[in-house]
Amino acid sequence: MKSKADPLSVVAMAVTVVAISATAPLTAAATASPLAMAFWRNCLGFAVLGPLLLLLRRREVVRVVRGERGILRREQWRPLVFGFLAATSLALHFAAFMTSTRLTSVAMSTALVATQPVWQALIAAGQGVRTSRRTRAGLALSVVGAAAAAGLDIKSGGTALLGDLLALAGAIAQAGYTALSEKSRADVSTPLYSTFTSMVCGLELLAVCWLADISLTGFDRSTQLSLLGLLLLPQILGLGSLNFVLGRVSATTISVLLLLETPVAALGAWWLMDQGIEPATIPGLLLIIVGVTVVVTSSGQEQPAAQPGKHRKDSPPYPAYAPYIPQPPLTPQHLTYHQDTPHDPRVDWAKHPEIESPTIRFSYHGAGAFDTVHLRRPRFEEDEHQPTFHEPTDALADHGPQR
């Protein structure tokens, strides 16, 4: 990982922020139902991710179809269920967030949905992760900022307050998607997982639109242009530049920069719809951004709480998001390696838990990085007398370590 961003990375980061910030203004400017927009957003995303998956991970798709990969084994049904639940959370995120852009201001919607790291920290705390004082301070700032920014909507009530609540629901659903994804995709590369979640999410939204009798065709020109903008900007340009820059800049830096979505989206709404920002909400919006920044930058200080009987005194804490119970350390004489198997960099990572790992924990509006490596301890074959390491995933074999 580069310690200093080069000019190309700076340009890619700027493109990422601007492209992703177009989501809320384009949704608010359309005239179609937000649920229809959410469906087409995922449908178009699947249309983009599907060919890319076949192009980048064709061998993995063939293995899954033939049943040669662990995803189809009996012990992987539980992660598969978590995958469906994660896709459902993603569908709820899109439905709530895109609906909120119609009911409240774009600035309020994007600021409240950007509190996803706050809810993610609360979920992690519920799973036994120790929360640092700095993280708790960031949580407090975000809560105060959200209450201050929504003060006018609380007084007036009506659709604006409902839009604020839906934006918060979208942030919680996004945090749920991230937490569930960490439990479901240990043996699946990010392209395959992203394509799978987009497909399931789109099918669920299609069912909702069908049950609610929401029209999915016959859109006017402004809605068609908005859908085209959602495909070109956040889905293709935003995701592509995000994947590119994550290989050059730390995920924490990108997470903080993406908080600029609130002012950039507000400018986009002002340009497209002449929608301004209430001066009284500005201090609260700034507090939200500052609080989330504190939470994101302090995430590296959090460590999973030690559980009795799980770890030796001389062993580092095992990641809370790992789907398998860690085994006691094995001595070299108890392990046999395949001579033709490349070195797995996850083994090195297991010795340095303090290093920041760019896992799928970093996701934004349901988008994960294509080349992100999901780091976990290697699993061992159960049907052999002597344990051997699994073959590295395609992401590791094709691209190697990202750091």
Short mmCIF file of C-alpha atoms in Angstrom, two decimals:
data_model
loop_
_atom_site.label_atom_id
_atom_site.label_comp_id
_atom_site.label_asym_id
_atom_site.label_seq_id
_atom_site.Cartn_x
_atom_site.Cartn_y
_atom_site.Cartn_z
CA MET A 1 0.00 0.00 0.00
CA LYS A 2 1.37 3.36 -0.96
CA SER A 3 1.84 5.78 1.90
CA LYS A 4 1.47 8.84 -0.27
CA ALA A 5 -1.19 9.28 -2.91
CA ASP A 6 0.11 9.96 -6.41
CA PRO A 7 -1.65 12.41 -8.79
CA LEU A 8 -3.51 9.60 -10.54
CA SER A 9 -4.88 8.37 -7.21
CA VAL A 10 -5.98 11.89 -6.29
CA VAL A 11 -7.88 12.17 -9.58
CA ALA A 12 -9.45 8.74 -9.03
CA MET A 13 -10.55 9.74 -5.51
CA ALA A 14 -12.14 12.94 -6.83
CA VAL A 15 -13.96 10.99 -9.54
CA THR A 16 -15.17 8.47 -6.95
CA VAL A 17 -16.62 11.13 -4.68
CA VAL A 18 -18.34 13.04 -7.50
CA ALA A 19 -19.73 9.91 -9.18
CA ILE A 20 -21.12 8.36 -5.99
CA SER A 21 -22.53 11.72 -4.89
CA ALA A 22 -24.74 11.75 -7.99
CA THR A 23 -26.92 8.94 -6.58
CA ALA A 24 -29.24 11.06 -4.44
CA PRO A 25 -29.72 14.04 -6.83
CA LEU A 26 -30.43 11.78 -9.80
CA THR A 27 -32.96 9.77 -7.78
CA ALA A 28 -34.68 12.87 -6.45
CA ALA A 29 -34.86 14.45 -9.91
CA ALA A 30 -36.69 11.45 -11.44
CA THR A 31 -40.48 11.16 -11.51
CA ALA A 32 -40.77 7.37 -11.31
CA SER A 33 -41.42 5.51 -8.07
CA PRO A 34 -38.32 5.24 -5.85
CA LEU A 35 -38.88 1.47 -5.62
CA ALA A 36 -38.87 1.25 -9.42
CA MET A 37 -35.68 3.30 -9.48
CA ALA A 38 -34.15 0.97 -6.88
CA PHE A 39 -35.07 -2.07 -8.97
CA TRP A 40 -33.58 -0.65 -12.16
CA ARG A 41 -30.47 0.46 -10.24
CA ASN A 42 -29.81 -3.15 -9.21
CA CYS A 43 -30.92 -4.58 -12.54
CA LEU A 44 -28.51 -2.33 -14.39
CA GLY A 45 -25.84 -3.14 -11.82
CA PHE A 46 -26.31 -6.85 -12.43
CA ALA A 47 -26.13 -6.24 -16.18
CA VAL A 48 -22.72 -4.62 -15.62
CA LEU A 49 -21.36 -7.00 -12.98
CA GLY A 50 -22.44 -10.18 -14.76
CA PRO A 51 -20.22 -9.77 -17.84
CA LEU A 52 -17.36 -8.50 -15.68
CA LEU A 53 -17.68 -11.58 -13.50
CA LEU A 54 -17.44 -13.87 -16.51
CA LEU A 55 -14.47 -11.87 -17.75
CA LEU A 56 -12.53 -11.66 -14.47
CA ARG A 57 -13.59 -14.81 -12.60
CA ARG A 58 -14.63 -17.30 -15.28
CA ARG A 59 -12.77 -20.16 -13.59
CA GLU A 60 -14.52 -19.50 -10.30
CA VAL A 61 -17.95 -19.49 -11.97
CA VAL A 62 -17.16 -22.80 -13.65
CA ARG A 63 -16.08 -24.29 -10.32
CA VAL A 64 -19.28 -23.16 -8.63
CA VAL A 65 -21.45 -24.53 -11.44
CA ARG A 66 -19.63 -27.88 -11.29
CA GLY A 67 -19.84 -28.01 -7.52
CA GLU A 68 -16.07 -28.01 -7.06
CA ARG A 69 -15.98 -24.98 -4.76
CA GLY A 70 -16.70 -24.87 -1.05
CA ILE A 71 -19.79 -22.72 -1.48
CA LEU A 72 -21.82 -25.82 -2.40
CA ARG A 73 -20.61 -28.02 0.44
CA ARG A 74 -22.86 -28.91 3.33
CA GLU A 75 -21.02 -26.72 5.85
CA GLN A 76 -21.44 -23.69 3.57
CA TRP A 77 -25.23 -23.56 3.66
CA ARG A 78 -25.10 -21.29 6.71
CA PRO A 79 -22.93 -18.68 4.92
CA LEU A 80 -25.26 -18.98 1.93
CA VAL A 81 -28.23 -18.10 4.15
CA PHE A 82 -26.29 -15.11 5.46
CA GLY A 83 -25.73 -14.10 1.83
CA PHE A 84 -29.47 -14.05 1.17
CA LEU A 85 -30.03 -12.03 4.34
CA ALA A 86 -27.30 -9.60 3.30
CA ALA A 87 -28.92 -9.14 -0.11
CA THR A 88 -32.25 -8.48 1.62
CA SER A 89 -30.61 -5.83 3.79
CA LEU A 90 -29.16 -4.28 0.65
CA ALA A 91 -32.62 -4.19 -0.93
CA LEU A 92 -33.98 -2.46 2.18
CA HIS A 93 -31.11 0.02 2.02
CA PHE A 94 -31.82 0.98 -1.58
CA ALA A 95 -35.58 1.19 -1.02
CA ALA A 96 -35.30 3.32 2.13
CA PHE A 97 -32.48 5.58 0.94
CA MET A 98 -33.87 6.26 -2.52
CA THR A 99 -37.33 6.93 -1.10
CA SER A 100 -35.91 9.36 1.47
CA THR A 101 -34.45 11.55 -1.29
CA ARG A 102 -38.03 12.35 -2.38
CA LEU A 103 -39.36 13.13 1.09
CA THR A 104 -36.56 15.20 2.59
CA SER A 105 -33.72 17.29 1.25
CA VAL A 106 -30.84 15.59 -0.56
CA ALA A 107 -28.39 17.02 1.97
CA MET A 108 -30.29 15.53 4.92
CA SER A 109 -30.76 12.19 3.18
CA THR A 110 -27.09 11.76 2.28
CA ALA A 111 -25.86 12.99 5.66
CA LEU A 112 -28.08 10.61 7.62
CA VAL A 113 -27.36 7.60 5.40
CA ALA A 114 -23.64 8.38 5.79
CA THR A 115 -23.96 7.40 9.47
CA GLN A 116 -23.58 3.76 8.38
CA PRO A 117 -20.15 3.43 10.10
CA VAL A 118 -21.80 4.51 13.35
CA TRP A 119 -24.34 1.70 13.19
CA GLN A 120 -21.59 -0.66 12.05
CA ALA A 121 -19.63 0.18 15.20
CA LEU A 122 -22.70 -0.49 17.34
CA ILE A 123 -23.21 -3.88 15.65
CA ALA A 124 -19.54 -4.71 16.23
CA ALA A 125 -19.90 -3.71 19.90
CA GLY A 126 -22.86 -6.08 20.19
CA GLN A 127 -20.64 -8.84 18.79
CA GLY A 128 -18.06 -8.33 21.52
CA VAL A 129 -15.69 -5.82 19.91
CA ARG A 130 -14.26 -3.38 22.43
CA THR A 131 -15.16 0.19 21.52
CA SER A 132 -12.52 2.83 22.14
CA ARG A 133 -13.25 6.17 23.79
CA ARG A 134 -12.62 7.92 20.51
CA THR A 135 -15.25 5.78 18.80
CA ARG A 136 -17.76 6.50 21.55
CA ALA A 137 -17.04 10.22 21.19
CA GLY A 138 -17.68 9.96 17.45
CA LEU A 139 -20.96 8.16 18.10
CA ALA A 140 -22.06 10.91 20.46
CA LEU A 141 -21.17 13.65 17.97
CA SER A 142 -23.09 11.88 15.20
CA VAL A 143 -26.20 11.46 17.36
CA VAL A 144 -26.13 15.10 18.44
CA GLY A 145 -25.56 16.23 14.87
CA ALA A 146 -28.43 14.11 13.53
CA ALA A 147 -30.79 15.46 16.20
CA ALA A 148 -29.72 19.04 15.50
CA ALA A 149 -29.99 18.71 11.72
CA ALA A 150 -33.40 17.07 11.93
CA GLY A 151 -34.72 19.67 14.36
CA LEU A 152 -36.67 21.59 11.72
CA ASP A 153 -38.15 18.39 10.30
CA ILE A 154 -39.17 17.24 13.79
CA LYS A 155 -40.97 20.51 14.41
CA SER A 156 -42.73 20.54 11.05
CA GLY A 157 -43.37 16.79 10.92
CA GLY A 158 -44.94 15.39 7.76
CA THR A 159 -42.98 13.91 4.89
CA ALA A 160 -39.66 15.57 5.79
CA LEU A 161 -39.50 13.76 9.13
CA LEU A 162 -40.47 10.49 7.44
CA GLY A 163 -37.67 11.03 4.93
CA ASP A 164 -35.16 11.52 7.75
CA LEU A 165 -36.29 8.30 9.43
CA LEU A 166 -36.04 6.40 6.14
CA ALA A 167 -32.51 7.72 5.60
CA LEU A 168 -31.52 6.42 9.03
CA ALA A 169 -33.20 3.11 8.23
CA GLY A 170 -31.15 2.99 5.03
CA ALA A 171 -27.95 3.51 7.04
CA ILE A 172 -28.89 0.72 9.47
CA ALA A 173 -29.74 -1.61 6.59
CA GLN A 174 -26.38 -0.85 4.95
CA ALA A 175 -24.60 -1.66 8.22
CA GLY A 176 -26.59 -4.89 8.43
CA TYR A 177 -25.58 -5.75 4.88
CA THR A 178 -21.91 -5.26 5.74
CA ALA A 179 -22.12 -7.30 8.95
CA LEU A 180 -23.99 -10.15 7.27
CA SER A 181 -21.63 -10.13 4.31
CA GLU A 182 -18.66 -10.68 6.61
CA LYS A 183 -20.27 -13.92 7.80
CA SER A 184 -21.19 -15.20 4.35
CA ARG A 185 -18.38 -14.67 1.88
CA ALA A 186 -15.29 -16.39 3.29
CA ASP A 187 -14.79 -18.62 0.25
CA VAL A 188 -16.22 -16.35 -2.46
CA SER A 189 -14.45 -13.60 -4.37
CA THR A 190 -15.93 -10.12 -4.34
CA PRO A 191 -17.01 -10.09 -8.03
CA LEU A 192 -19.04 -13.27 -7.53
CA TYR A 193 -20.51 -12.04 -4.26
CA SER A 194 -21.38 -8.60 -5.65
CA THR A 195 -23.09 -10.17 -8.66
CA PHE A 196 -24.99 -12.59 -6.43
CA THR A 197 -26.25 -9.86 -4.09
CA SER A 198 -27.23 -7.60 -7.00
CA MET A 199 -29.25 -10.42 -8.55
CA VAL A 200 -31.04 -11.36 -5.31
CA CYS A 201 -31.61 -7.70 -4.41
CA GLY A 202 -33.07 -6.97 -7.85
CA LEU A 203 -35.38 -10.00 -7.70
CA GLU A 204 -36.66 -8.99 -4.26
CA LEU A 205 -37.33 -5.42 -5.40
CA LEU A 206 -39.05 -6.78 -8.52
CA ALA A 207 -41.37 -8.85 -6.31
CA VAL A 208 -42.18 -5.80 -4.17
CA CYS A 209 -42.94 -3.67 -7.23
CA TRP A 210 -45.14 -6.43 -8.64
CA LEU A 211 -47.09 -6.83 -5.39
CA ALA A 212 -47.49 -3.06 -5.01
CA ASP A 213 -48.49 -2.69 -8.69
CA ILE A 214 -45.67 -0.23 -9.36
CA SER A 215 -45.01 0.43 -13.01
CA LEU A 216 -41.52 -0.42 -14.23
CA THR A 217 -41.89 0.95 -17.76
CA GLY A 218 -43.25 4.02 -19.56
CA PHE A 219 -40.91 6.49 -17.86
CA ASP A 220 -40.58 10.06 -19.04
CA ARG A 221 -37.38 11.48 -20.45
CA SER A 222 -36.12 12.88 -17.12
CA THR A 223 -36.44 9.48 -15.44
CA GLN A 224 -34.71 7.74 -18.34
CA LEU A 225 -31.83 10.21 -18.12
CA SER A 226 -31.66 9.69 -14.35
CA LEU A 227 -31.43 5.91 -14.80
CA LEU A 228 -28.74 6.35 -17.43
CA GLY A 229 -26.87 8.65 -15.04
CA LEU A 230 -27.15 6.09 -12.21
CA LEU A 231 -25.66 3.45 -14.50
CA LEU A 232 -22.81 5.56 -15.85
CA LEU A 233 -21.86 7.55 -12.73
CA PRO A 234 -22.18 5.62 -9.43
CA GLN A 235 -22.48 2.13 -10.91
CA ILE A 236 -19.71 2.13 -13.52
CA LEU A 237 -17.52 5.19 -13.05
CA GLY A 238 -17.87 5.38 -9.27
CA LEU A 239 -17.38 1.66 -8.61
CA GLY A 240 -14.54 1.40 -11.13
CA SER A 241 -12.59 4.34 -9.72
CA LEU A 242 -13.29 3.10 -6.18
CA ASN A 243 -11.82 -0.31 -6.98
CA PHE A 244 -8.81 1.33 -8.62
CA VAL A 245 -7.99 3.71 -5.80
CA LEU A 246 -8.41 1.09 -3.04
CA GLY A 247 -5.29 -0.58 -4.34
CA ARG A 248 -3.34 2.64 -3.78
CA VAL A 249 -4.87 4.41 -0.76
CA SER A 250 -6.04 2.99 2.56
CA ALA A 251 -9.71 2.15 3.02
CA THR A 252 -9.91 4.52 6.00
CA THR A 253 -8.82 7.46 3.86
CA ILE A 254 -11.41 6.63 1.22
CA SER A 255 -14.13 6.22 3.86
CA VAL A 256 -13.42 9.70 5.20
CA LEU A 257 -13.31 11.24 1.72
CA LEU A 258 -16.66 9.69 0.83
CA LEU A 259 -18.21 11.78 3.59
CA LEU A 260 -17.87 14.63 1.11
CA GLU A 261 -20.89 13.07 -0.59
CA THR A 262 -23.16 15.28 1.53
CA PRO A 263 -21.95 18.70 0.29
CA VAL A 264 -21.33 17.43 -3.26
CA ALA A 265 -24.80 15.88 -3.45
CA ALA A 266 -26.30 19.08 -2.08
CA LEU A 267 -24.60 21.04 -4.86
CA GLY A 268 -25.95 18.55 -7.39
CA ALA A 269 -29.49 18.95 -6.04
CA TRP A 270 -29.14 22.71 -6.20
CA TRP A 271 -28.00 22.50 -9.81
CA LEU A 272 -30.61 19.96 -10.96
CA MET A 273 -33.65 21.00 -8.90
CA ASP A 274 -32.74 24.38 -7.40
CA GLN A 275 -32.91 22.73 -3.95
CA GLY A 276 -31.17 24.72 -1.23
CA ILE A 277 -29.97 23.89 2.28
CA GLU A 278 -31.65 25.33 5.33
CA PRO A 279 -29.02 27.37 7.23
CA ALA A 280 -30.28 26.00 10.55
CA THR A 281 -29.35 22.44 9.52
CA ILE A 282 -25.73 23.22 8.58
CA PRO A 283 -24.24 22.90 12.11
CA GLY A 284 -25.94 19.53 12.57
CA LEU A 285 -24.75 18.28 9.18
CA LEU A 286 -21.20 19.27 10.03
CA LEU A 287 -21.41 17.46 13.38
CA ILE A 288 -22.57 14.30 11.59
CA ILE A 289 -19.60 14.46 9.22
CA VAL A 290 -17.14 15.10 12.07
CA GLY A 291 -18.61 12.31 14.20
CA VAL A 292 -18.53 9.74 11.41
CA THR A 293 -14.96 10.80 10.59
CA VAL A 294 -13.93 10.14 14.19
CA VAL A 295 -15.60 6.70 14.13
CA VAL A 296 -13.98 5.72 10.83
CA THR A 297 -10.48 6.85 11.80
CA SER A 298 -10.64 5.14 15.19
CA SER A 299 -11.81 1.77 13.85
CA GLY A 300 -8.27 0.42 13.86
CA GLN A 301 -8.10 0.86 17.64
CA GLU A 302 -10.93 -1.61 18.26
CA GLN A 303 -10.05 -5.18 19.12
CA PRO A 304 -12.37 -8.17 19.60
CA ALA A 305 -12.96 -8.98 23.22
CA ALA A 306 -11.13 -12.08 24.38
CA GLN A 307 -13.36 -15.08 25.01
CA PRO A 308 -12.45 -17.72 27.58
CA GLY A 309 -11.15 -20.91 26.04
CA LYS A 310 -10.85 -19.42 22.57
CA HIS A 311 -7.30 -18.05 22.55
CA ARG A 312 -3.99 -18.76 24.12
CA LYS A 313 -2.29 -16.00 26.07
CA ASP A 314 0.45 -15.67 23.48
CA SER A 315 -1.89 -15.66 20.45
CA PRO A 316 -3.44 -12.50 18.95
CA PRO A 317 -7.23 -12.00 19.03
CA TYR A 318 -9.06 -13.63 16.15
CA PRO A 319 -11.20 -11.32 13.94
CA ALA A 320 -14.79 -11.14 15.12
CA TYR A 321 -16.11 -11.36 11.56
CA ALA A 322 -14.32 -14.66 10.78
CA PRO A 323 -16.94 -17.37 10.14
CA TYR A 324 -14.97 -20.26 11.60
CA ILE A 325 -13.82 -21.04 15.13
CA PRO A 326 -10.03 -20.63 15.30
CA GLN A 327 -7.98 -23.76 15.90
CA PRO A 328 -4.99 -23.98 18.27
CA PRO A 329 -1.70 -23.08 16.61
CA LEU A 330 -0.09 -26.04 14.86
CA THR A 331 3.61 -26.72 14.80
CA PRO A 332 5.36 -26.95 11.42
CA GLN A 333 5.91 -30.70 11.73
CA HIS A 334 2.14 -31.23 11.89
CA LEU A 335 1.54 -29.50 8.56
CA THR A 336 2.09 -30.72 5.05
CA TYR A 337 2.12 -28.36 2.11
CA HIS A 338 1.51 -28.99 -1.54
CA GLN A 339 4.73 -28.34 -3.38
CA ASP A 340 2.94 -26.62 -6.28
CA THR A 341 0.72 -24.40 -4.12
CA PRO A 342 1.70 -20.69 -4.04
CA HIS A 343 2.31 -19.03 -0.72
CA ASP A 344 -0.91 -17.77 0.86
CA PRO A 345 -0.44 -14.17 2.13
CA ARG A 346 -3.27 -14.67 4.61
CA VAL A 347 -0.88 -16.71 6.74
CA ASP A 348 1.36 -13.66 7.11
CA TRP A 349 -1.63 -11.49 7.94
CA ALA A 350 -2.65 -13.82 10.76
CA LYS A 351 0.64 -12.98 12.49
CA HIS A 352 -0.03 -9.22 12.31
CA PRO A 353 -3.59 -8.48 13.44
CA GLU A 354 -2.76 -4.84 14.02
CA ILE A 355 -2.46 -4.22 10.26
CA GLU A 356 -5.51 -2.61 8.73
CA SER A 357 -7.14 -5.10 6.34
CA PRO A 358 -9.26 -3.77 3.45
CA THR A 359 -12.03 -6.34 3.76
CA ILE A 360 -15.58 -6.10 2.58
CA ARG A 361 -16.24 -4.16 5.81
CA PHE A 362 -15.56 -1.23 3.50
CA SER A 363 -18.63 -0.92 1.30
CA TYR A 364 -20.65 2.04 0.15
CA HIS A 365 -24.26 1.94 -1.03
CA GLY A 366 -23.86 -1.78 -1.55
CA ALA A 367 -20.70 -1.54 -3.67
CA GLY A 368 -17.69 -3.63 -2.73
CA ALA A 369 -14.22 -3.53 -4.24
CA PHE A 370 -13.44 -6.09 -6.92
CA ASP A 371 -9.84 -6.66 -5.84
CA THR A 372 -10.44 -6.54 -2.10
CA VAL A 373 -9.05 -9.60 -0.32
CA HIS A 374 -11.21 -11.13 2.42
CA LEU A 375 -8.60 -12.15 4.96
CA ARG A 376 -9.13 -15.09 7.27
CA ARG A 377 -7.18 -17.98 8.70
CA PRO A 378 -6.83 -20.91 6.28
CA ARG A 379 -9.24 -23.81 6.66
CA PHE A 380 -8.07 -27.39 6.76
CA GLU A 381 -9.38 -30.43 4.92
CA GLU A 382 -11.52 -32.55 7.21
CA ASP A 383 -11.29 -35.73 5.20
CA GLU A 384 -7.50 -36.09 5.37
CA HIS A 385 -5.44 -37.47 8.24
CA GLN A 386 -2.96 -34.64 8.03
CA PRO A 387 -4.31 -31.11 7.49
CA THR A 388 -3.33 -29.29 4.32
CA PHE A 389 -4.00 -25.77 3.24
CA HIS A 390 -6.77 -25.03 0.76
CA GLU A 391 -5.88 -23.71 -2.64
CA PRO A 392 -5.90 -19.89 -2.52
CA THR A 393 -8.93 -18.16 -3.94
CA ASP A 394 -8.87 -16.71 -7.42
CA ALA A 395 -8.52 -13.21 -5.99
CA LEU A 396 -5.24 -14.18 -4.36
CA ALA A 397 -4.01 -16.35 -7.19
CA ASP A 398 -4.75 -13.80 -9.89
CA HIS A 399 -3.82 -10.58 -8.17
CA GLY A 400 -1.68 -11.48 -5.19
CA PRO A 401 -1.62 -9.49 -1.95
CA GLN A 402 -2.92 -5.97 -2.10
CA ARG A 403 -0.37 -4.64 0.33
#
